[in-house]
C-alpha positions as semicolon CSV with decimal commas, in nm:
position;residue;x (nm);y (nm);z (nm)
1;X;-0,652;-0,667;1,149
2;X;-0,691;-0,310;1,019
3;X;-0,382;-0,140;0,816
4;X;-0,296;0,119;1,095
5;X;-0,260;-0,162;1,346
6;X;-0,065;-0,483;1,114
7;X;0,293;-0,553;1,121
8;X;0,323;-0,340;0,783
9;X;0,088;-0,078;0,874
10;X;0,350;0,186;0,859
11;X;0,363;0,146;0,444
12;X;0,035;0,312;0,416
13;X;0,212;0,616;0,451
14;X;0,346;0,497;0,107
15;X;0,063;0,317;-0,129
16;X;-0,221;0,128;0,053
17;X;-0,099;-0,132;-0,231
18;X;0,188;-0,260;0,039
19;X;-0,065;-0,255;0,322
20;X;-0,274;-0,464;0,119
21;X;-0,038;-0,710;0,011
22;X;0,116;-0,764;0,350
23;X;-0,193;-0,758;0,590
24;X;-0,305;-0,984;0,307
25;X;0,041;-1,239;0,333
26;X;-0,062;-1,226;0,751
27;X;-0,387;-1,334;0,713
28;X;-0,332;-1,641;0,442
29;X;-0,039;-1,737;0,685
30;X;-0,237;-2,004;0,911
31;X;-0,468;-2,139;0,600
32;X;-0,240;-2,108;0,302
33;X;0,134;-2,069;0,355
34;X;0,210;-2,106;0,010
35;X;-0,014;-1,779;-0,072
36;X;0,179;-1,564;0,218
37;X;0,495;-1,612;0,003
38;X;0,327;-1,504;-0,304
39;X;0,232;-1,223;-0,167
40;X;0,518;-1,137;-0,046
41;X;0,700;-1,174;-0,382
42;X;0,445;-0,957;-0,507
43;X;0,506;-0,689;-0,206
44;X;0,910;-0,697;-0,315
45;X;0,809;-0,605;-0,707
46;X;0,594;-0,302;-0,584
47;X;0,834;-0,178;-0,337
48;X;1,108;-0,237;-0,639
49;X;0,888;-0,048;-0,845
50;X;0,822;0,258;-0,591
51;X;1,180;0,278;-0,541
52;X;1,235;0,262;-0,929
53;X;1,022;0,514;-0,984
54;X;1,134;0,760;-0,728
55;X;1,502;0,730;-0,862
56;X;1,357;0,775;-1,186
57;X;1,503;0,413;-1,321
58;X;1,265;0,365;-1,639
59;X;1,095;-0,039;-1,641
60;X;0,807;-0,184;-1,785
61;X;0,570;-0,485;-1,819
62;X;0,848;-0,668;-1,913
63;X;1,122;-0,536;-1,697
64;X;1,190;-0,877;-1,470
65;X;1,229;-0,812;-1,123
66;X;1,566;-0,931;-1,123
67;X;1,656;-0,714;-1,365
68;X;1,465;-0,427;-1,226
69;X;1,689;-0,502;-0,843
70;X;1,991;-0,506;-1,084
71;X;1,900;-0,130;-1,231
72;X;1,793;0,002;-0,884
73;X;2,138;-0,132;-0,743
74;X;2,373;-0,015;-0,980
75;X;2,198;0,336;-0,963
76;X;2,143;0,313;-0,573
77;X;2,423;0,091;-0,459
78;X;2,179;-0,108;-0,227
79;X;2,348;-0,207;0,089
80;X;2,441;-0,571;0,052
81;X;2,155;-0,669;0,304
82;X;1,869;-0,510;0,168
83;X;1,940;-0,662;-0,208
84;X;1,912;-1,039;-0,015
85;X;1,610;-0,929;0,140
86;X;1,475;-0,853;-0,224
87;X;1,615;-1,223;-0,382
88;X;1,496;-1,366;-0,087
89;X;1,136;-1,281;-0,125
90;X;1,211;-1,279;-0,531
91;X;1,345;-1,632;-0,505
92;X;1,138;-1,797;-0,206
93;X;0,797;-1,613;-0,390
94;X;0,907;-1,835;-0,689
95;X;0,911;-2,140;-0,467
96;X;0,571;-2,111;-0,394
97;X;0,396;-2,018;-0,749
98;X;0,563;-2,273;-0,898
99;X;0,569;-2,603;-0,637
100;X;0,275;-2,567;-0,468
101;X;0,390;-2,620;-0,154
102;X;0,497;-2,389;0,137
103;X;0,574;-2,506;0,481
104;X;0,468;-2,293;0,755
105;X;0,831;-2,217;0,858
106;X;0,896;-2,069;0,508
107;X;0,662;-1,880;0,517
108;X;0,706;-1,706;0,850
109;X;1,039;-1,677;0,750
110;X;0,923;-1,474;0,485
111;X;0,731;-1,269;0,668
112;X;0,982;-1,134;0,875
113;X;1,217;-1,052;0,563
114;X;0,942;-0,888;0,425
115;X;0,919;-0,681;0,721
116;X;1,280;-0,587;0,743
117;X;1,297;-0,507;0,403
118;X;0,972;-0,267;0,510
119;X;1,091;-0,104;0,758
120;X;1,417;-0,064;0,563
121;X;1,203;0,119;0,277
122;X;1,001;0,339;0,530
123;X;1,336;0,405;0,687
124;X;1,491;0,507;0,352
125;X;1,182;0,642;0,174
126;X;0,893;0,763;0,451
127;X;0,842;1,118;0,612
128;X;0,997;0,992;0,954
129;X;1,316;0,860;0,858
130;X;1,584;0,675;1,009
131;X;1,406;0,754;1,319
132;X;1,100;0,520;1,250
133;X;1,047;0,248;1,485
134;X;0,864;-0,026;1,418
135;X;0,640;-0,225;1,677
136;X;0,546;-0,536;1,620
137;X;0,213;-0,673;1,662
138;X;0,095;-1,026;1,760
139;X;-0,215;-1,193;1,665
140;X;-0,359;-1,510;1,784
């Protein structure tokens, strides 16, 4: 599954970080559950941290990423949807580092708040606007 064709393809517009991250959550879905939500956490913090940085909200290494959704709130005023999308992935991506177990219905769960919290950002952030419409692809 190449970037331009994935469920999250759209983000390259973005940083080919995202792309990576999410094609990589897709792929580890059937094999490794558990590593499709860590990805996924991980695909929250940089799209937290793109956002952060386009506001111009100042983090670090040690900037959590709760915190960090608290900063980018108070100076975006998220809509009350998108900030469960974040603790969603936040909170679920925590699930998996730290029991070692997924189920595959978690993690396909996560994969589709991942991908409205995508489209969301490329919605919100990308050159086509509230006008983007996403397609979804299947594999089998």
């Amino acid at each position: 599954m190449s970037a331009s064709n994935g469920n999250f393809g759209f983000l390259a517009e973005h940083d080919p970080l995202f792309t990576e991250l999410a094609l990589s959550a897709e792929r580890s879905f059937a094999s490794d559950p558990n590593t499709t939500l860590i990805k996924l956490r991980q695909l929250g913090e940089a799209l937290a941290q793109h956002i952060a940085a386009l506001a111009g909200i100042e983090f670090d290494e040690q900037t959590t990423q709760a915190d960090l959704l608290y900063k980018i709130n108070r100076e975006l005023q998220l809509e009350n949807v998108v900030r469960e999308l974040f603790r969603t992935l936040r909170v679920e991506g925590n699930k998996a580092t730290h029991q070692f177990k997924t189920k595959h219905k978690e993690a396909i769960n996560g994969l589709v708040v991942a991908r409205k919290l995508a489209i969301w950002f490329h919605q919100s952030f990308g050159k086509a606007g509230p006008k983007f419409k996403a397609v979804i692809h299947f594999c089998v």
